[in-house]
mmCIF file of C-alpha atoms in Angstrom:
data_model
loop_
_atom_site.group_PDB
_atom_site.id
_atom_site.type_symbol
_atom_site.label_atom_id
_atom_site.label_comp_id
_atom_site.label_asym_id
_atom_site.label_seq_id
_atom_site.Cartn_x
_atom_site.Cartn_y
_atom_site.Cartn_z
ATOM 1 C CA UNK A 629 -35.029 -18.855 49.886
ATOM 2 C CA UNK A 630 -38.229 -18.957 51.997
ATOM 3 C CA UNK A 631 -41.219 -17.209 50.472
ATOM 4 C CA UNK A 632 -39.227 -15.916 47.943
ATOM 5 C CA UNK A 633 -42.702 -16.734 45.538
ATOM 6 C CA UNK A 634 -44.790 -14.678 47.505
ATOM 7 C CA UNK A 635 -42.911 -11.510 48.019
ATOM 8 C CA UNK A 636 -41.800 -11.747 44.788
ATOM 9 C CA UNK A 637 -45.409 -11.435 43.583
ATOM 10 C CA UNK A 638 -46.460 -8.060 45.448
ATOM 11 C CA UNK A 639 -42.556 -5.935 43.397
ATOM 12 C CA UNK A 640 -43.896 -7.542 39.924
ATOM 13 C CA UNK A 641 -47.614 -7.099 40.400
ATOM 14 C CA UNK A 642 -47.322 -3.823 41.791
ATOM 15 C CA UNK A 643 -45.121 -2.900 38.456
ATOM 16 C CA UNK A 644 -48.293 -5.221 36.467
ATOM 17 C CA UNK A 645 -50.734 -2.638 37.561
ATOM 18 C CA UNK A 646 -49.163 0.101 37.258
ATOM 19 C CA UNK A 647 -48.952 -0.951 33.465
ATOM 20 C CA UNK A 648 -52.100 -1.746 33.059
ATOM 21 C CA UNK A 649 -54.450 1.165 35.310
ATOM 22 C CA UNK A 650 -55.515 3.128 32.084
ATOM 23 C CA UNK A 651 -56.507 0.681 29.921
ATOM 24 C CA UNK A 652 -59.560 -1.178 29.400
ATOM 25 C CA UNK A 653 -61.074 -4.457 28.829
ATOM 26 C CA UNK A 654 -58.191 -5.981 31.141
ATOM 27 C CA UNK A 655 -58.014 -9.743 30.913
ATOM 28 C CA UNK A 656 -57.549 -10.608 35.071
ATOM 29 C CA UNK A 657 -56.400 -14.053 34.546
ATOM 30 C CA UNK A 658 -54.134 -13.402 31.988
ATOM 31 C CA UNK A 659 -52.425 -10.747 33.881
ATOM 32 C CA UNK A 660 -52.696 -13.717 36.613
ATOM 33 C CA UNK A 661 -51.097 -16.083 34.309
ATOM 34 C CA UNK A 662 -48.034 -13.264 33.518
ATOM 35 C CA UNK A 663 -47.394 -12.118 37.052
ATOM 36 C CA UNK A 664 -47.496 -16.413 38.225
ATOM 37 C CA UNK A 665 -44.686 -17.377 34.814
ATOM 38 C CA UNK A 666 -42.756 -13.478 35.682
ATOM 39 C CA UNK A 667 -42.601 -14.943 39.049
ATOM 40 C CA UNK A 668 -41.389 -17.995 38.407
ATOM 41 C CA UNK A 669 -38.695 -16.705 35.254
ATOM 42 C CA UNK A 670 -37.374 -14.206 38.690
ATOM 43 C CA UNK A 671 -37.381 -17.584 41.149
ATOM 44 C CA UNK A 672 -34.918 -19.037 38.997
ATOM 45 C CA UNK A 673 -32.807 -16.585 38.431
ATOM 46 C CA UNK A 674 -32.422 -15.465 41.582
ATOM 47 C CA UNK A 675 -31.441 -19.201 42.380
ATOM 48 C CA UNK A 676 -29.230 -20.273 39.762
ATOM 49 C CA UNK A 677 -27.119 -16.352 41.273
ATOM 50 C CA UNK A 678 -26.954 -18.366 44.555
ATOM 51 C CA UNK A 679 -25.829 -21.344 43.058
ATOM 52 C CA UNK A 680 -22.513 -19.724 41.786
ATOM 53 C CA UNK A 681 -22.438 -16.896 44.197
ATOM 54 C CA UNK A 682 -23.146 -18.894 47.438
ATOM 55 C CA UNK A 683 -19.819 -20.642 47.488
ATOM 56 C CA UNK A 684 -17.901 -17.212 47.101
ATOM 57 C CA UNK A 685 -19.638 -15.665 50.404
ATOM 58 C CA UNK A 686 -19.789 -18.512 52.348
ATOM 59 C CA UNK A 687 -14.980 -18.606 51.696
ATOM 60 C CA UNK A 688 -14.679 -14.692 52.107
ATOM 61 C CA UNK A 689 -17.117 -14.445 55.685
ATOM 62 C CA UNK A 690 -15.120 -17.494 56.797
ATOM 63 C CA UNK A 691 -11.851 -15.951 55.618
ATOM 64 C CA UNK A 692 -12.670 -12.296 57.001
ATOM 65 C CA UNK A 693 -14.648 -13.236 59.565
ATOM 66 C CA UNK A 694 -13.694 -16.082 61.177
ATOM 67 C CA UNK A 695 -15.534 -17.910 64.116
ATOM 68 C CA UNK A 696 -17.731 -14.390 64.151
ATOM 69 C CA UNK A 697 -19.385 -15.078 61.389
ATOM 70 C CA UNK A 698 -22.440 -16.418 61.151
ATOM 71 C CA UNK A 699 -25.245 -16.980 57.901
ATOM 72 C CA UNK A 700 -29.033 -16.504 56.891
ATOM 73 C CA UNK A 701 -31.074 -19.184 55.523
ATOM 74 C CA UNK A 702 -33.441 -17.342 54.663
ATOM 75 C CA UNK A 703 -31.949 -14.736 52.386
ATOM 76 C CA UNK A 704 -28.242 -16.604 51.620
ATOM 77 C CA UNK A 705 -26.512 -12.962 53.769
ATOM 78 C CA UNK A 706 -23.287 -13.854 55.784
ATOM 79 C CA UNK A 707 -23.057 -11.044 58.495
ATOM 80 C CA UNK A 708 -20.779 -9.947 61.089
ATOM 81 C CA UNK A 709 -22.224 -8.067 64.395
ATOM 82 C CA UNK A 710 -20.675 -5.675 66.775
ATOM 83 C CA UNK A 711 -23.665 -4.758 69.895
ATOM 84 C CA UNK A 712 -24.122 -2.380 71.963
ATOM 85 C CA UNK A 713 -23.632 -2.830 75.596
ATOM 86 C CA UNK A 714 -25.089 -0.640 76.112
ATOM 87 C CA UNK A 715 -28.964 -1.358 78.361
ATOM 88 C CA UNK A 716 -30.443 1.501 76.675
ATOM 89 C CA UNK A 717 -34.559 0.535 75.365
ATOM 90 C CA UNK A 718 -33.976 -0.199 72.149
ATOM 91 C CA UNK A 719 -36.063 1.199 69.499
ATOM 92 C CA UNK A 720 -38.770 0.068 68.664
ATOM 93 C CA UNK A 721 -39.250 -0.520 64.195
ATOM 94 C CA UNK A 722 -43.498 -1.624 63.416
ATOM 95 C CA UNK A 723 -44.977 -2.080 60.665
ATOM 96 C CA UNK A 724 -47.950 -2.559 58.683
ATOM 97 C CA UNK A 725 -50.440 -4.253 56.722
ATOM 98 C CA UNK A 726 -51.108 -3.362 53.338
ATOM 99 C CA UNK A 727 -53.086 -5.093 49.930
ATOM 100 C CA UNK A 728 -49.405 -6.769 50.015
ATOM 101 C CA UNK A 729 -49.776 -8.256 53.437
ATOM 102 C CA UNK A 730 -47.013 -7.127 56.482
ATOM 103 C CA UNK A 731 -44.486 -4.874 55.749
ATOM 104 C CA UNK A 732 -42.012 -2.646 57.639
ATOM 105 C CA UNK A 733 -42.301 1.283 58.619
ATOM 106 C CA UNK A 734 -39.492 3.777 57.095
ATOM 107 C CA UNK A 735 -37.835 4.647 59.724
ATOM 108 C CA UNK A 736 -34.439 8.096 60.076
ATOM 109 C CA UNK A 737 -31.222 6.310 60.394
ATOM 110 C CA UNK A 738 -27.461 8.189 61.027
ATOM 111 C CA UNK A 739 -24.805 5.900 60.303
ATOM 112 C CA UNK A 740 -20.663 5.845 59.457
ATOM 113 C CA UNK A 741 -20.464 2.907 55.926
ATOM 114 C CA UNK A 742 -18.295 1.867 53.685
ATOM 115 C CA UNK A 743 -19.019 -0.389 50.422
ATOM 116 C CA UNK A 744 -16.018 -2.791 49.168
ATOM 117 C CA UNK A 745 -15.579 -5.503 46.341
ATOM 118 C CA UNK A 746 -14.213 -8.445 48.122
ATOM 119 C CA UNK A 747 -11.196 -7.935 46.844
ATOM 120 C CA UNK A 748 -11.319 -5.002 49.792
ATOM 121 C CA UNK A 749 -11.762 -2.202 46.944
ATOM 122 C CA UNK A 750 -14.147 0.465 47.995
ATOM 123 C CA UNK A 751 -15.788 1.736 45.970
ATOM 124 C CA UNK A 752 -18.287 4.181 48.869
ATOM 125 C CA UNK A 753 -18.213 5.164 52.189
ATOM 126 C CA UNK A 754 -19.383 8.803 54.648
ATOM 127 C CA UNK A 755 -16.872 11.659 53.868
ATOM 128 C CA UNK A 756 -14.372 11.212 57.585
ATOM 129 C CA UNK A 757 -15.847 12.741 60.506
ATOM 130 C CA UNK A 758 -19.247 14.045 58.913
ATOM 131 C CA UNK A 759 -21.607 10.618 59.501
ATOM 132 C CA UNK A 760 -24.563 10.063 56.627
ATOM 133 C CA UNK A 761 -27.671 10.878 57.427
ATOM 134 C CA UNK A 762 -30.831 9.819 56.109
ATOM 135 C CA UNK A 763 -33.801 11.156 57.787
ATOM 136 C CA UNK A 764 -36.262 8.436 55.469
ATOM 137 C CA UNK A 765 -33.994 4.844 54.989
ATOM 138 C CA UNK A 766 -36.369 4.667 51.671
ATOM 139 C CA UNK A 767 -33.368 7.448 50.950
ATOM 140 C CA UNK A 768 -30.693 5.138 50.979
ATOM 141 C CA UNK A 769 -32.187 1.589 49.858
ATOM 142 C CA UNK A 770 -33.169 3.880 46.599
ATOM 143 C CA UNK A 771 -29.880 2.919 46.266
ATOM 144 C CA UNK A 772 -28.406 0.173 47.918
ATOM 145 C CA UNK A 773 -30.964 -2.056 47.250
ATOM 146 C CA UNK A 774 -33.066 -4.568 49.922
ATOM 147 C CA UNK A 775 -29.641 -5.840 51.717
ATOM 148 C CA UNK A 776 -29.606 -2.782 53.348
ATOM 149 C CA UNK A 777 -33.476 -3.717 55.021
ATOM 150 C CA UNK A 778 -32.923 -6.842 56.023
ATOM 151 C CA UNK A 779 -29.812 -5.177 57.471
ATOM 152 C CA UNK A 780 -31.312 -3.091 60.533
ATOM 153 C CA UNK A 781 -34.506 -4.394 60.364
ATOM 154 C CA UNK A 782 -35.317 -7.111 63.324
ATOM 155 C CA UNK A 783 -36.499 -10.668 62.402
ATOM 156 C CA UNK A 784 -40.418 -10.690 63.831
ATOM 157 C CA UNK A 785 -42.401 -6.818 64.524
ATOM 158 C CA UNK A 786 -45.219 -7.070 65.931
ATOM 159 C CA UNK A 787 -47.572 -5.325 64.228
ATOM 160 C CA UNK A 788 -51.543 -4.792 65.327
ATOM 161 C CA UNK A 789 -50.852 -7.256 68.768
ATOM 162 C CA UNK A 790 -50.079 -9.942 65.917
ATOM 163 C CA UNK A 791 -45.622 -11.089 65.771
ATOM 164 C CA UNK A 792 -45.145 -10.676 62.349
ATOM 165 C CA UNK A 793 -41.611 -12.488 60.536
ATOM 166 C CA UNK A 794 -39.441 -11.684 58.281
ATOM 167 C CA UNK A 795 -35.923 -12.150 56.961
ATOM 168 C CA UNK A 796 -33.707 -9.022 59.323
ATOM 169 C CA UNK A 797 -30.757 -10.649 60.163
ATOM 170 C CA UNK A 798 -31.339 -9.424 64.278
ATOM 171 C CA UNK A 799 -33.805 -10.383 66.924
ATOM 172 C CA UNK A 800 -34.386 -6.230 68.454
ATOM 173 C CA UNK A 801 -33.015 -5.057 64.502
ATOM 174 C CA UNK A 802 -30.014 -2.848 64.669
ATOM 175 C CA UNK A 803 -29.484 -0.572 67.374
ATOM 176 C CA UNK A 804 -27.343 2.361 68.671
ATOM 177 C CA UNK A 805 -24.899 1.794 69.099
ATOM 178 C CA UNK A 806 -24.942 -1.901 67.236
ATOM 179 C CA UNK A 807 -21.784 -2.322 64.439
ATOM 180 C CA UNK A 808 -22.439 -4.712 61.395
ATOM 181 C CA UNK A 809 -21.224 -5.407 58.453
ATOM 182 C CA UNK A 810 -22.601 -8.408 55.965
ATOM 183 C CA UNK A 811 -21.983 -9.619 52.605
ATOM 184 C CA UNK A 812 -25.268 -10.735 50.155
ATOM 185 C CA UNK A 813 -26.154 -12.279 47.244
ATOM 186 C CA UNK A 814 -25.979 -9.715 44.118
ATOM 187 C CA UNK A 815 -29.768 -9.612 43.382
ATOM 188 C CA UNK A 816 -30.764 -7.983 46.884
ATOM 189 C CA UNK A 817 -28.341 -4.819 45.548
ATOM 190 C CA UNK A 818 -26.404 -3.263 42.504
ATOM 191 C CA UNK A 819 -27.831 -7.016 40.627
ATOM 192 C CA UNK A 820 -27.848 -6.734 37.145
ATOM 193 C CA UNK A 821 -27.220 -2.559 37.123
ATOM 194 C CA UNK A 822 -23.466 -1.884 37.282
ATOM 195 C CA UNK A 823 -22.928 1.341 39.437
ATOM 196 C CA UNK A 824 -21.161 4.127 39.263
ATOM 197 C CA UNK A 825 -22.271 6.310 41.873
ATOM 198 C CA UNK A 826 -20.018 6.269 45.029
ATOM 199 C CA UNK A 827 -17.601 8.273 46.089
ATOM 200 C CA UNK A 828 -14.223 6.801 45.223
ATOM 201 C CA UNK A 829 -15.349 6.733 41.983
ATOM 202 C CA UNK A 830 -14.447 2.194 41.423
ATOM 203 C CA UNK A 831 -17.119 0.918 38.887
ATOM 204 C CA UNK A 832 -19.776 -1.891 40.167
ATOM 205 C CA UNK A 833 -19.958 -4.546 38.281
ATOM 206 C CA UNK A 834 -23.475 -5.500 37.022
ATOM 207 C CA UNK A 835 -24.381 -9.044 39.058
ATOM 208 C CA UNK A 836 -21.441 -8.971 41.404
ATOM 209 C CA UNK A 837 -21.191 -9.997 45.310
ATOM 210 C CA UNK A 838 -20.453 -6.823 47.372
ATOM 211 C CA UNK A 839 -20.006 -6.201 50.991
ATOM 212 C CA UNK A 840 -21.369 -2.877 52.678
ATOM 213 C CA UNK A 841 -20.221 -2.033 56.980
ATOM 214 C CA UNK A 842 -22.829 -0.017 59.088
ATOM 215 C CA UNK A 843 -22.058 1.844 62.109
ATOM 216 C CA UNK A 844 -24.830 3.148 63.160
ATOM 217 C CA UNK A 845 -25.429 6.221 65.865
ATOM 218 C CA UNK A 846 -28.589 7.169 66.000
ATOM 219 C CA UNK A 847 -31.931 5.128 64.586
ATOM 220 C CA UNK A 848 -35.494 6.571 64.791
ATOM 221 C CA UNK A 849 -38.783 7.062 63.482
ATOM 222 C CA UNK A 850 -38.482 9.254 60.096
ATOM 223 C CA UNK A 851 -38.201 13.617 60.035
#
C-alpha cells in the first residue's frame, strides 16, 4: 500500500496531540517514538488483513463484474463504474495544503446508494424514490469511512497550481450521472466496529468487507 505510513502518521498524530495538549513537560522525542510505533503496528494490522481479504475481494469482483471489474493497486479496492454520457462541465474537486500536507476539501452530494454484504444481503440503502442528500459529505464519511472518499475524489487534484496525487479511483472523480460499485478491504469501511445502524436492520460484523453502489445525481460545493 503506497504512502500508508504517511496517512497513518497524520491520523495518529492528531489523537496524540489532543490527548497531550493539556499536559506540561511533554517529552516530544518520546511522543514521536510512540507515534512511529503506533503507525508501524497499524500498518502491520492492515497488511495482515489485506493478505486475508485480497483473494476474496478479487474473486467477488471478477465473478460479479467480469471484464468490467477494475482494480486500484494503491488501495486494494475493486470497482465497476458506469460513466454518464453527458458532456457537461465536470465538478472540480478542490483541496488545501494543511499542517499534515495536502487534503481534499469536502463537497455536497445527492445520490441513490446501497450497501451489501458479499453474499448479496442489503444492510443499508436510501428510501426508494428518495435520494440521499448530504450538504456536507463528511457526514457520510463519518458513517461509511474512507472508501467513500476514494470512490468520489479524483486521482489528481490541482492545489495552488500543483497537481497532487490522491488515491481516488476515477481520473475526474465521481460526476453527476456516474454510477460506481466498489468493494474494499474492511479497514476502509467499518473496520473493527460492528455496524448495526443500517436501514435494513442487518448487522455487519467487524473486519468484514462490504460492497457499495453509488448512483450520483448531483455534486457540488458544501452547502
